[in-house]
Coordinates of C-alpha atoms and ligand atoms in Angstrom, one line a residue:
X1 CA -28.7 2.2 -25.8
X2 CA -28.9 5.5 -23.6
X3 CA -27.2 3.4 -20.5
X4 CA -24.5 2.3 -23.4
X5 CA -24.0 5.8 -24.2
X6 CA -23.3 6.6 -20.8
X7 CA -21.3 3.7 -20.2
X8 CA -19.3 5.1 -23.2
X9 CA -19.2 8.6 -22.3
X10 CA -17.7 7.9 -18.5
X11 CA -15.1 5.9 -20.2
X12 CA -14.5 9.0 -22.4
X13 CA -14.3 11.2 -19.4
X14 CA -11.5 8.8 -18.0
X15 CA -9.4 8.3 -20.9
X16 CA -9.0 11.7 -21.9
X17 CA -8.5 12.8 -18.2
X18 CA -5.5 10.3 -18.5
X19 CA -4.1 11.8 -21.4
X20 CA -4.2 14.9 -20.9
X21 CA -2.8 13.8 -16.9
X22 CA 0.2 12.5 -18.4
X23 CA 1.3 16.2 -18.7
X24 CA 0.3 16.7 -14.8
X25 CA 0.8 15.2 -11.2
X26 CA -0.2 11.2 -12.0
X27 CA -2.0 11.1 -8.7
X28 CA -4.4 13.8 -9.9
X29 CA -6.5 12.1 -12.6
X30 CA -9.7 10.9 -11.6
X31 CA -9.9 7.4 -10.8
X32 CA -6.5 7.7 -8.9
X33 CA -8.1 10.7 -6.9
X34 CA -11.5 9.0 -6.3
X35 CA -10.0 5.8 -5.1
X36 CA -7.3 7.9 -2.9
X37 CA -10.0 9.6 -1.4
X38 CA -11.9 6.5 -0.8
X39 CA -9.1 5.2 0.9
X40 CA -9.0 8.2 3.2
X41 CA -12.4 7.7 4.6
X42 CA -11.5 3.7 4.6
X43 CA -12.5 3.0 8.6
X44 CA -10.2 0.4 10.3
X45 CA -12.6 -2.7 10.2
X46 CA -12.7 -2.1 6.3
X47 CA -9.1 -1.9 6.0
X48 CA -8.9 -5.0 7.9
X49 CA -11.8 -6.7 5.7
X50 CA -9.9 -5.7 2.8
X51 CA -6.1 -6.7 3.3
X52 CA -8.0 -10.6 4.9
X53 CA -9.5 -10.6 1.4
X54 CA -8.0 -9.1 -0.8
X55 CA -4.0 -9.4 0.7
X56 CA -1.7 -7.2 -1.0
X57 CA -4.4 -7.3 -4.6
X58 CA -6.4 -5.0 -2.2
X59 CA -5.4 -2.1 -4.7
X60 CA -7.0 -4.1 -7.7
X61 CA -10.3 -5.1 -5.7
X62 CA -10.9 -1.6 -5.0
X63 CA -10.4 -0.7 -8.7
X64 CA -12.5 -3.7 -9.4
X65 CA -15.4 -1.8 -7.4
X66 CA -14.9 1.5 -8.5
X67 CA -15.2 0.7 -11.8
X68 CA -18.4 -1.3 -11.6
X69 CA -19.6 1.7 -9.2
X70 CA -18.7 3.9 -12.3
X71 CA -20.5 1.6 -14.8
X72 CA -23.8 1.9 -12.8
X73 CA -23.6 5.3 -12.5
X74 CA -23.0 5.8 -16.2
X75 CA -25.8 3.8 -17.1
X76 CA -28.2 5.6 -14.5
X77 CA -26.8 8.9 -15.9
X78 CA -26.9 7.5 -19.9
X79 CA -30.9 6.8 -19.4
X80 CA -31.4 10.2 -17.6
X81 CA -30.1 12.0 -19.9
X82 CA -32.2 10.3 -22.8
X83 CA -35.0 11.6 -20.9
X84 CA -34.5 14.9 -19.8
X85 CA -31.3 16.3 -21.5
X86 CA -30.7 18.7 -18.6
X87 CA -30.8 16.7 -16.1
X88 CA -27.8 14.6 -17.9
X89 CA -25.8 17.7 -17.8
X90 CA -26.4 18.5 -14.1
X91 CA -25.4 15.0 -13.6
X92 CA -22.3 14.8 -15.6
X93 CA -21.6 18.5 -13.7
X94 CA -21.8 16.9 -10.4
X95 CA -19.9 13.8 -11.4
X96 CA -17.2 16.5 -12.6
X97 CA -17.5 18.4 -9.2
X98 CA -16.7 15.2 -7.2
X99 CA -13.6 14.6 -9.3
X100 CA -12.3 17.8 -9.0
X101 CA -13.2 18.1 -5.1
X102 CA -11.2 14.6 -4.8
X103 CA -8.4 16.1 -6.8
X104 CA -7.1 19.5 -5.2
X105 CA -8.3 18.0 -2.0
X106 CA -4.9 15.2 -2.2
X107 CA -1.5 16.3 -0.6
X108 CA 1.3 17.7 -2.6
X109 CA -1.3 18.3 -5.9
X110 CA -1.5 21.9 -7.1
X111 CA -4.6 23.6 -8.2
X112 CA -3.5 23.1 -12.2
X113 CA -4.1 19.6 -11.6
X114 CA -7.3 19.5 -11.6
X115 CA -7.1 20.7 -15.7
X116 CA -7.0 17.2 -16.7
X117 CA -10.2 16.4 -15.0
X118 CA -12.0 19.5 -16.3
X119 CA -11.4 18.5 -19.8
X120 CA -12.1 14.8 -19.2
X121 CA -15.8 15.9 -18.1
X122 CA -15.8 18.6 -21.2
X123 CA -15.1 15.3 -23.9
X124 CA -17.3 13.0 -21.5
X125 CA -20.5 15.9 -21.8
X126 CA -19.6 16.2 -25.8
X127 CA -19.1 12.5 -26.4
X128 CA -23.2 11.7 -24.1
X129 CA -24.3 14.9 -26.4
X130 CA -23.2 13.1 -29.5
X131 CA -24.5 9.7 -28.9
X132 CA -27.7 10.4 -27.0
X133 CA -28.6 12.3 -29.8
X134 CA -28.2 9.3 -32.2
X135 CA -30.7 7.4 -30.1
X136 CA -32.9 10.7 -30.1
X137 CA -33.0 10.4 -33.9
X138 CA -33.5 7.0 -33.7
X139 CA -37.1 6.6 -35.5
X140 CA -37.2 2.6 -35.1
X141 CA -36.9 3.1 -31.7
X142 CA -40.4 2.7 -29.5
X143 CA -39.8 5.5 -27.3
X144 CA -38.3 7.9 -30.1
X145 CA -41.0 10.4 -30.0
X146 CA -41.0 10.9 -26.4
X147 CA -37.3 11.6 -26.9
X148 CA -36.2 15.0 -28.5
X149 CA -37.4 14.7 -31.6
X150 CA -38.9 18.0 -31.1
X151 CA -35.2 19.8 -30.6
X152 CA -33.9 18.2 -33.9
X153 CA -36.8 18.5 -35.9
X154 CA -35.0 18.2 -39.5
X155 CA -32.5 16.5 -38.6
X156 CA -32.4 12.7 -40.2
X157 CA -33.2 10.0 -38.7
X158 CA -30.5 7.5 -37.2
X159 CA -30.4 4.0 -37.7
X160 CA -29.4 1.5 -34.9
X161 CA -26.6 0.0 -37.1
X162 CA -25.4 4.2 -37.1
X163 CA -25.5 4.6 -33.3
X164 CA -23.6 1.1 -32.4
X165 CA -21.0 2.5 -35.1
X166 CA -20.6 5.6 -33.5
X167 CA -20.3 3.9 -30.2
X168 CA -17.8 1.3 -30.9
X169 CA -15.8 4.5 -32.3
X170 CA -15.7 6.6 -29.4
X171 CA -15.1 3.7 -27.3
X172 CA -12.2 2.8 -29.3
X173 CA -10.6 6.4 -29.6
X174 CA -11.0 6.1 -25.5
X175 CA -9.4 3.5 -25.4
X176 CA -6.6 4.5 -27.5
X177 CA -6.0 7.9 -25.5
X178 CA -6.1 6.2 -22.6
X179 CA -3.0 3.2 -23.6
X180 CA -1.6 6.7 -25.2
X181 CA -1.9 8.6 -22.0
X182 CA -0.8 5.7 -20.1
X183 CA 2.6 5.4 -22.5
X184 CA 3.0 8.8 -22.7
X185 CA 3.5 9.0 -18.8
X186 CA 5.8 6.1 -19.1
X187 CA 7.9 7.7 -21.1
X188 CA 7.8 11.4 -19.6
X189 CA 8.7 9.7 -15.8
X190 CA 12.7 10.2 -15.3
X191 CA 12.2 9.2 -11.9
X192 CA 12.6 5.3 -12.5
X193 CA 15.9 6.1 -15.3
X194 CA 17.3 8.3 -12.6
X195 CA 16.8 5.2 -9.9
X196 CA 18.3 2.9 -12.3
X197 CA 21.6 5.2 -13.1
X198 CA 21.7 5.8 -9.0
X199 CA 25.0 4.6 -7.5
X200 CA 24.7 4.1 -3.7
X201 CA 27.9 5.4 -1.4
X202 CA 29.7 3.1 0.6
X203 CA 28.5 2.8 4.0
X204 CA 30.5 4.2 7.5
X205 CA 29.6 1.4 9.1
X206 CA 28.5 -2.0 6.9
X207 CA 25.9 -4.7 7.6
X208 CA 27.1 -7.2 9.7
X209 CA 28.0 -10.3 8.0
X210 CA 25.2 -13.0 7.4
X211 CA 26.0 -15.8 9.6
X212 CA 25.7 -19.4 8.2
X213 CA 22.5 -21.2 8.7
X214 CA 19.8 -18.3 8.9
X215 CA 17.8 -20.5 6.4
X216 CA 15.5 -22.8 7.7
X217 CA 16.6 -26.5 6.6
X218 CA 13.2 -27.3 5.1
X219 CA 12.6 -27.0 1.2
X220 CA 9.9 -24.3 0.5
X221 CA 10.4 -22.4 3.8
X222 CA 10.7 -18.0 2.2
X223 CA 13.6 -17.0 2.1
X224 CA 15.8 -15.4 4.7
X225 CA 16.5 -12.4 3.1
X226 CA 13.8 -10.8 0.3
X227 CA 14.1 -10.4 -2.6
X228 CA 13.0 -6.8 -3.4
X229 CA 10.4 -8.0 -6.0
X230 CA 8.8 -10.4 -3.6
X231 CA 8.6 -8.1 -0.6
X232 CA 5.5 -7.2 0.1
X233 CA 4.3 -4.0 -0.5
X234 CA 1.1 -1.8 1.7
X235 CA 0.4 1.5 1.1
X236 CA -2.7 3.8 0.9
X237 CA -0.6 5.0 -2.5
X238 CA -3.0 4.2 -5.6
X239 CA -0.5 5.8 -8.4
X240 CA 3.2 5.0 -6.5
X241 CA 4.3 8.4 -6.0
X242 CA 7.3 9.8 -8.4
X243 CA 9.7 12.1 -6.3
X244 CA 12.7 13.4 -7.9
X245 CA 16.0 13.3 -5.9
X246 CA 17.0 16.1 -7.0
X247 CA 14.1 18.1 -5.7
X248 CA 13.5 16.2 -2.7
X249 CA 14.0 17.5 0.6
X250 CA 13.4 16.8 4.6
X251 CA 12.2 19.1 6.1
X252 CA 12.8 18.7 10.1
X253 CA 10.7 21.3 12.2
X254 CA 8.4 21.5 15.4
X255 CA 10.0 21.1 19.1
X256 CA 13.5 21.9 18.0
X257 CA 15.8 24.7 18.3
X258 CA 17.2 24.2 14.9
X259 CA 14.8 23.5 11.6
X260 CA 17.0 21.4 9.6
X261 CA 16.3 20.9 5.9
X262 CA 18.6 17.6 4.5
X263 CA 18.9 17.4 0.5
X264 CA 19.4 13.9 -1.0
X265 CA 23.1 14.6 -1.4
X266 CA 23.1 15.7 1.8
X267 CA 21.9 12.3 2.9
X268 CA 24.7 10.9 0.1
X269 CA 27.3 12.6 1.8
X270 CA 26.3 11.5 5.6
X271 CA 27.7 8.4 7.9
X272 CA 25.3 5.9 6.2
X273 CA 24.8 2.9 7.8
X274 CA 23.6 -0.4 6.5
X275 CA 21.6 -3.1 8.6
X276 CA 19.4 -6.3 7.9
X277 CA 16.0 -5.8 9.6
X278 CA 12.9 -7.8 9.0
X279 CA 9.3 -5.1 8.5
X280 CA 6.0 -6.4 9.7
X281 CA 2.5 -5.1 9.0
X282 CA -0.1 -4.6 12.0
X283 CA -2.3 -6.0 9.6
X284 CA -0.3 -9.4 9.1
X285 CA -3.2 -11.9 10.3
X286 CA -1.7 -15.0 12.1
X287 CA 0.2 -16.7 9.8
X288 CA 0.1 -14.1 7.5
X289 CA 2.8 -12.8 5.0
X290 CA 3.0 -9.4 5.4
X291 CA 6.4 -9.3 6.7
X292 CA 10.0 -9.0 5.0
X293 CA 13.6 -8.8 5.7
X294 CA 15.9 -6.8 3.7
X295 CA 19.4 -5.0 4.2
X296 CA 18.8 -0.7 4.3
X297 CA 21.1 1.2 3.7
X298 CA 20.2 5.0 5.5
X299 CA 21.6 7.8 7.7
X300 CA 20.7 7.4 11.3
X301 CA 17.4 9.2 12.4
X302 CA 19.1 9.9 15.7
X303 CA 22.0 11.7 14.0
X304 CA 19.4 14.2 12.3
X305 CA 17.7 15.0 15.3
X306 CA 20.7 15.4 16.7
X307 CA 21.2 18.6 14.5
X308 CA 17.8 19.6 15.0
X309 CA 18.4 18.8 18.7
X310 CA 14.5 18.1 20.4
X311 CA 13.2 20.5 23.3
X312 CA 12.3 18.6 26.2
X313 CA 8.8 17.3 26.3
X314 CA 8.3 16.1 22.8
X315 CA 8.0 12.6 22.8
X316 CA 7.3 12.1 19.3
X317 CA 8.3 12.3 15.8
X318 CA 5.4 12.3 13.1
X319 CA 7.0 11.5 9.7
X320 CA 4.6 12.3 6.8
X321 CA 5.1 11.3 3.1
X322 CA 4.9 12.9 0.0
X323 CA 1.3 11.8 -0.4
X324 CA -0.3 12.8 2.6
X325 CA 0.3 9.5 4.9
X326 CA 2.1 10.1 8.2
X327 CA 3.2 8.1 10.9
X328 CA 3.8 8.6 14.8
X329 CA 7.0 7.2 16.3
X330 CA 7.8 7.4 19.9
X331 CA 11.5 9.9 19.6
X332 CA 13.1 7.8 22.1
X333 CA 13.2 5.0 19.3
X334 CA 14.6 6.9 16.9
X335 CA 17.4 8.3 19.2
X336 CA 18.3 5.0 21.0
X337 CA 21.6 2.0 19.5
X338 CA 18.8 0.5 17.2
X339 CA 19.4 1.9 14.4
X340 CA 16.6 3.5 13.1
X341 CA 17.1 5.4 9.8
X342 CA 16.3 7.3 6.6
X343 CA 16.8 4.5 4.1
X344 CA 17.9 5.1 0.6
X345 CA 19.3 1.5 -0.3
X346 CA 17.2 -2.0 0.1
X347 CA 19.2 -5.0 -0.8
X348 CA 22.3 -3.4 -2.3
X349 CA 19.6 -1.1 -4.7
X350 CA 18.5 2.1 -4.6
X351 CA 14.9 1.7 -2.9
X352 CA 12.4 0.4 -5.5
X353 CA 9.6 2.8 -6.1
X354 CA 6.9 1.1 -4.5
X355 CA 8.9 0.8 -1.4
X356 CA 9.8 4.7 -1.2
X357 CA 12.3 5.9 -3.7
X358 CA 13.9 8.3 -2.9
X359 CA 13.8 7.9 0.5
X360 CA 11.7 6.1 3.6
X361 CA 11.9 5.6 7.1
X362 CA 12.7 2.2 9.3
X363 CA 12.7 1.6 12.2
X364 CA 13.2 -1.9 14.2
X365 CA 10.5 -3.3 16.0
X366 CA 7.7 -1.1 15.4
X367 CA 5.1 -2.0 12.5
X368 CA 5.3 -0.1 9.8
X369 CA 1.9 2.0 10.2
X370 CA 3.6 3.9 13.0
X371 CA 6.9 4.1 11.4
X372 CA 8.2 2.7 8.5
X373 CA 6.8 6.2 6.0
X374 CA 8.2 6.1 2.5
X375 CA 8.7 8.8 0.1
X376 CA 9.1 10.6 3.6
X377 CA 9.4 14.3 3.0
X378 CA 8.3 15.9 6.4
X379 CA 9.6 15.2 10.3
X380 CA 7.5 17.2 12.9
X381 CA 9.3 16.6 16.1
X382 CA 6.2 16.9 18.5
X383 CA 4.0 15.5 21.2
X384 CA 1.5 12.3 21.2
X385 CA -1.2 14.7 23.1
X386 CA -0.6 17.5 20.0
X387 CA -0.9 15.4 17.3
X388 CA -2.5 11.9 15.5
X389 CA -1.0 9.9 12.4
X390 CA -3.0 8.9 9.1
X391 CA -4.2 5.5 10.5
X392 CA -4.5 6.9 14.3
X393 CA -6.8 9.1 13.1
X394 CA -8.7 6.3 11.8
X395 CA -9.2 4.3 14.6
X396 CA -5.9 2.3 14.8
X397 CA -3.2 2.7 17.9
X398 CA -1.0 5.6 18.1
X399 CA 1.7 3.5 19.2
X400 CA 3.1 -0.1 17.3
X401 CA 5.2 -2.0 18.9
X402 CA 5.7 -6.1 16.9
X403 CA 4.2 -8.9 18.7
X404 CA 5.7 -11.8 18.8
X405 CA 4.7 -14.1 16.3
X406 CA 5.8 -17.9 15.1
X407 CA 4.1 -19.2 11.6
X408 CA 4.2 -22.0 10.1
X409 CA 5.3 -22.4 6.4
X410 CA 5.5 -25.9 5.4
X411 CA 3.7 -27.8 5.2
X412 CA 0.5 -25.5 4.0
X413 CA -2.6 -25.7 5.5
X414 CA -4.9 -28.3 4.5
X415 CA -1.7 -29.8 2.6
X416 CA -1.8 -33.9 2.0
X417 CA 1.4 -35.5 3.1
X418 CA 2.4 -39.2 3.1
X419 CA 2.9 -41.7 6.5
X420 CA 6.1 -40.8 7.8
X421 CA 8.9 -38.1 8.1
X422 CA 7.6 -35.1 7.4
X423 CA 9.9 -31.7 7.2
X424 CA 7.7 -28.8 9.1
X425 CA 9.2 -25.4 8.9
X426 CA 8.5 -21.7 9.4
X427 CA 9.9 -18.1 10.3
X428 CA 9.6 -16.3 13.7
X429 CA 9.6 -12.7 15.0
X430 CA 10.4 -10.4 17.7
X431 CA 12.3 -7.8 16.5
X432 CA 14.6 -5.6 18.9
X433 CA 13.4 -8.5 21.7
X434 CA 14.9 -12.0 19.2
X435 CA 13.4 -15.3 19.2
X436 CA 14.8 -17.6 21.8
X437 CA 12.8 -20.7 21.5
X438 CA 9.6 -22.1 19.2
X439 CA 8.0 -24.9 19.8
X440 CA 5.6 -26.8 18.0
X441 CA 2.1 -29.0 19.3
X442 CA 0.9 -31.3 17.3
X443 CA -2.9 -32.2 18.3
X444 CA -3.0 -31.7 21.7
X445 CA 0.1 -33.6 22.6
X446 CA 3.3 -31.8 24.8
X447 CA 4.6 -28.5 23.3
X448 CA 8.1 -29.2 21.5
X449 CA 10.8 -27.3 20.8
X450 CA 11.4 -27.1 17.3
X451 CA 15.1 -27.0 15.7
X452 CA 15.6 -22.9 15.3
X453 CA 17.8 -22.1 12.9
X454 CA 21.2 -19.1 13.1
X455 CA 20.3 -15.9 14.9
X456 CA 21.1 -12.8 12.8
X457 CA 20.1 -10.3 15.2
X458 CA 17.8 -9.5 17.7
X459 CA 15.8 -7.0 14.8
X460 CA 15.7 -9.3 12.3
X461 CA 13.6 -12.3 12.0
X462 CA 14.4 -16.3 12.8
X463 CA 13.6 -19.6 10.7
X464 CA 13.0 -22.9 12.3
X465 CA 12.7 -26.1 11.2
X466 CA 11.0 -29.6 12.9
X467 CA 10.9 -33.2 11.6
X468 CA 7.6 -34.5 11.9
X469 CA 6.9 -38.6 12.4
X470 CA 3.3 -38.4 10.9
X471 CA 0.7 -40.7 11.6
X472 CA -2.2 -41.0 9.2
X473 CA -5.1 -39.1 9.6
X474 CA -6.1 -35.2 10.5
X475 CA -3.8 -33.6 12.2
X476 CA -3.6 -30.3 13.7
X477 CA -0.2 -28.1 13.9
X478 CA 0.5 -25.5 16.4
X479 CA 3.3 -23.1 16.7
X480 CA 4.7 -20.6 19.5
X481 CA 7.4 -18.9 20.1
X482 CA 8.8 -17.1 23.1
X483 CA 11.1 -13.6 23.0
X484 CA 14.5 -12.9 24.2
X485 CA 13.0 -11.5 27.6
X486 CA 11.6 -15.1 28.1
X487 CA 7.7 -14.1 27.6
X488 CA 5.6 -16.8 25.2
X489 CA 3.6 -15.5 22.3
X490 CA 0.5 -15.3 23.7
X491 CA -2.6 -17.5 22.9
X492 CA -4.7 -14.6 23.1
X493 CA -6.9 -14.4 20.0
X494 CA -6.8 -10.6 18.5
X495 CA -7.1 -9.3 15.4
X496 CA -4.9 -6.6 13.8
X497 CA -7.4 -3.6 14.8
X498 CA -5.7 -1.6 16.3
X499 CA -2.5 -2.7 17.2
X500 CA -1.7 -6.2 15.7
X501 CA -3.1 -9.4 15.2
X502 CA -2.2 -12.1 18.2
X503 CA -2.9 -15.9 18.6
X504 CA -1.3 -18.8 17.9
X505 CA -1.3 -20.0 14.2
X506 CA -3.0 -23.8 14.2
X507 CA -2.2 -25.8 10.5
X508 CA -4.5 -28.7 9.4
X509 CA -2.8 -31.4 7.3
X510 CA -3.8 -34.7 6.0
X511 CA -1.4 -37.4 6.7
X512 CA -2.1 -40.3 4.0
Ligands
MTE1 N1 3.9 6.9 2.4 C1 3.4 5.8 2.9 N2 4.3 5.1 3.7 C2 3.9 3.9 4.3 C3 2.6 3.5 4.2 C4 1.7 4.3 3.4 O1 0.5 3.9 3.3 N3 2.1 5.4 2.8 N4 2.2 2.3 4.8 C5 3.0 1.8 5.9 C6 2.7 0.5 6.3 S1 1.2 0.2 7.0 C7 3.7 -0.5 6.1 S2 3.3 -2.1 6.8 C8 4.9 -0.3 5.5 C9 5.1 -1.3 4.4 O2 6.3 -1.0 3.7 P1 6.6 -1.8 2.3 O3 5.5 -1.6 1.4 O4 7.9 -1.3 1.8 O5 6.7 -3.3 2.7 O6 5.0 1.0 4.9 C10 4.5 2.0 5.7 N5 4.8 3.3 5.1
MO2 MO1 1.2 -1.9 7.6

């Protein structure tokens, strides 16, 4: 009963820590800040471990363990208290200490924030007070006299029936504020009714147009372009970040002879440019999905340097977010024809949310650790000697470029087909180098070229599709492709620590 009553009182400290949050920064309340912290000290084999678990539900597995972490800790603390009343309270203090530590310690939170967590721990102490003390005063109880008895001498005894009621109420009031704190935030956050109202300027220069037969001829290959909804989505950002546009701003600084500071009308106003280009994750596994093409609308990185205008020697731009992550991204890349830029439109939309409303950065042909930085708010124009990124720090590459990569969609590994034709098809990438050729092996017969569908561009990625004359029996699929500067993907096994994942992707399927 004293580990339910600390079970109770944790969730107490929570919920009312969320309520009264919904008045403060949403990344501040506790479980946002202990998991963001968590992810912070996240070394690069468990981020790895993770994202090949977990994929892009790595968010919810880590809540998943935090709160069973929690519920330990509760318990341990519930029974402790029961004991020794003061040592409950150091405990609860300490737990309170860690919160607030992992609070004011995130980037862009103010001191203030930390209120809600202060009062969460104040109703979490009041609410372990309340129902370790119905257990204290519980006579039936074998261990009642060893309890407090002595502290509430005339007090009446408690019956179990009265402490499982008093529990199921507090746990229920928690809940409640925490739903109420959770719709209350909803409906205080302007930032997704601004998105929504946003209209998006006409570009200078518009996408080039689509040319037929991008799509891959075979039925259940993804789709060329990506739907916003279904583009995946990594970030170290537990609570997505809510940035106004009409208080954010750029702020351009470091090695250049003019700091430049760009409002979002400013970037309204500029030559926007609009371009299809296809984003990759280093930590895409072979055959992985953690890649996406979409159309971005932006302003050309090189045309904000250019009024910031680099001194000579930097050789890199670190672009840092709203929340604390940062990229490095060699400045040459940003200043040559390839269009990097400051997107504030994905797929003819303002940028969702979750992929950087109001605005992030992409660039072609670099994975998006080292360059792709949404809700982008800073761009130190500096040196790879002077300084190291979020995930460089952490014991991934400083540098990024994407490795060629061929995967294969349909059909799925360890798929049953029937005897016959069988329609094989996949995507391909190189971005800023193109995909000239993929070939397919099946077992260990001759390599194949495979039928590859309409080029776009050389920064966006390439379908293919192959008509299998299947045998019965197990049979093994491999695919490769080779670059526009004639170089095969290499067979080279590695995985995405630090710098990408490489290999060739092999597909098991059952012929019947
Ligand atoms: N602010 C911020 N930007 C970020 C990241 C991040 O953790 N925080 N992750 C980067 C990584 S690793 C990738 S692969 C891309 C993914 O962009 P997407 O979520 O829009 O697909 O965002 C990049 N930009
Ligand atoms: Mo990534």
């Amino acid at each position: 009963m004293a580990a339910l009553a600390g079970v109770v009182s944790a969730g107490v400290v929570l919920a009312v820590a969320e309520l009264v949050g919904a008045f403060f920064t949403a990344r501040a309340t506790p479980l946002i800040a202990l998991g963001s912290t968590f992810i912070d000290f996240t070394p690069p084999w468990m981020k790895d471990f993770a994202i090949a678990t977990f994929g892009t539900n790595d968010k919810a597995a880590l809540f998943a363990g935090m709160g069973l972490t929690i519920f330990l800790l509760a318990c341990v603390l519930g029974i402790v208290a029961y004991r020794r009343w003061s040592l409950g309270v150091a405990g609860v203090l300490l737990m309170g200490a860690v919160i607030v530590a992992s609070v004011v310690t995130r980037a862009s939170v103010k001191p203030l924030d930390a209120i809600p967590s202060l009062i969460g721990t104040a109703a979490g102490l009041v609410a372990l007070r309340f129902l370790i003390g119905k257990v204290w005063r519980m006579r039936s109880w074998p261990d009642a006299e060893v309890g407090r008895s002595a502290k509430e001498p005339d007090r009446p005894a408690t019956s179990r029936r009265a402490f499982f009621a008093a529990t199921g109420i507090t746990a229920v009031g928690a809940a409640v504020a925490a739903t109420g704190g959770r719709l209350l935030s909803a409906a205080r956050s302007n930032v997704a009714k601004a998105r929504e109202s946003l209209t998006l300027p006409t570009p200078a220069k518009a996408a080039a147009p689509v040319p037929a037969g991008v799509q891959s001829k075979v039925p259940g290959v993804t789709p060329w372009l990506t739907p916003n909804k279904d583009f995946y989505r990594i970030d170290t950002a537990l609570s997505v970040p809510e940035v106004n546009a009409q208080d954010w701003e750029l702020r351009v600084h470091g090695m250049v002879e003019q700091e430049v500071r760009l409002s979002f009308q400013d970037l309204l106003d500029a030559k926007l440019i609009e371009s299809h280009v296809s984003l990759t994750c280093v930590s895409n596994p072979v055959g992985g999905n953690l890649a996406g093409n979409a159309k971005w609308l932006g302003m050309p990185i090189r045309d904000v340097l250019a009024m910031a205008r680099p001194k000579d020697g930097a050789d890199m731009v670190l672009s840092t977010s709203v929340d604390g992550f940062s990229a490095s991204t060699p400045i040459e890349v940003l200043r040559d024809d390839r269009d990097a830029m400051l997107a504030i439109g994905m797929n003819g939309e303002a940028l969702p949310l979750e992929h950087g409303y109001p605005v992030r950065m992409v660039v072609p042909g670099l994975y998006g650790f080292v360059s792709a930085t949404k809700w982008v708010v800073d761009l130190e124009v500096t040196r790879f000697a002077d300084a190291k990124a979020y995930w460089t720090q952490r014991g991934w590459s400083e540098r990024g470029p994407i490795k060629t990569m061929a995967r294969v969609e349909v059909p799925k590994s360890f798929a049953k087909v029937p005897a016959g034709k069988v329609a094989v098809g996949g995507t391909a990438w190189a971005q800023t180098r193109g995909i000239t050729k993929v070939e397919i092996q099946i077992d260990n017969g001759p390599w194949t070229p495979v039928e590859l569908s309409t080029e776009a561009s050389l920064v966006t990625w390439r379908q293919w599709s192959y008509e299998w004359d299947a045998t019965p029996g197990p049979h093994y699929l491999k695919v490769r492709a080779t670059d526009g500067t004639g170089e095969v993907q290499t067979d080279k096994r590695a995985d995405p620590v630090p710098d990408g994942a490489s290999g060739w992707q092999s597909v098991m399927v059952t012929v019947e």
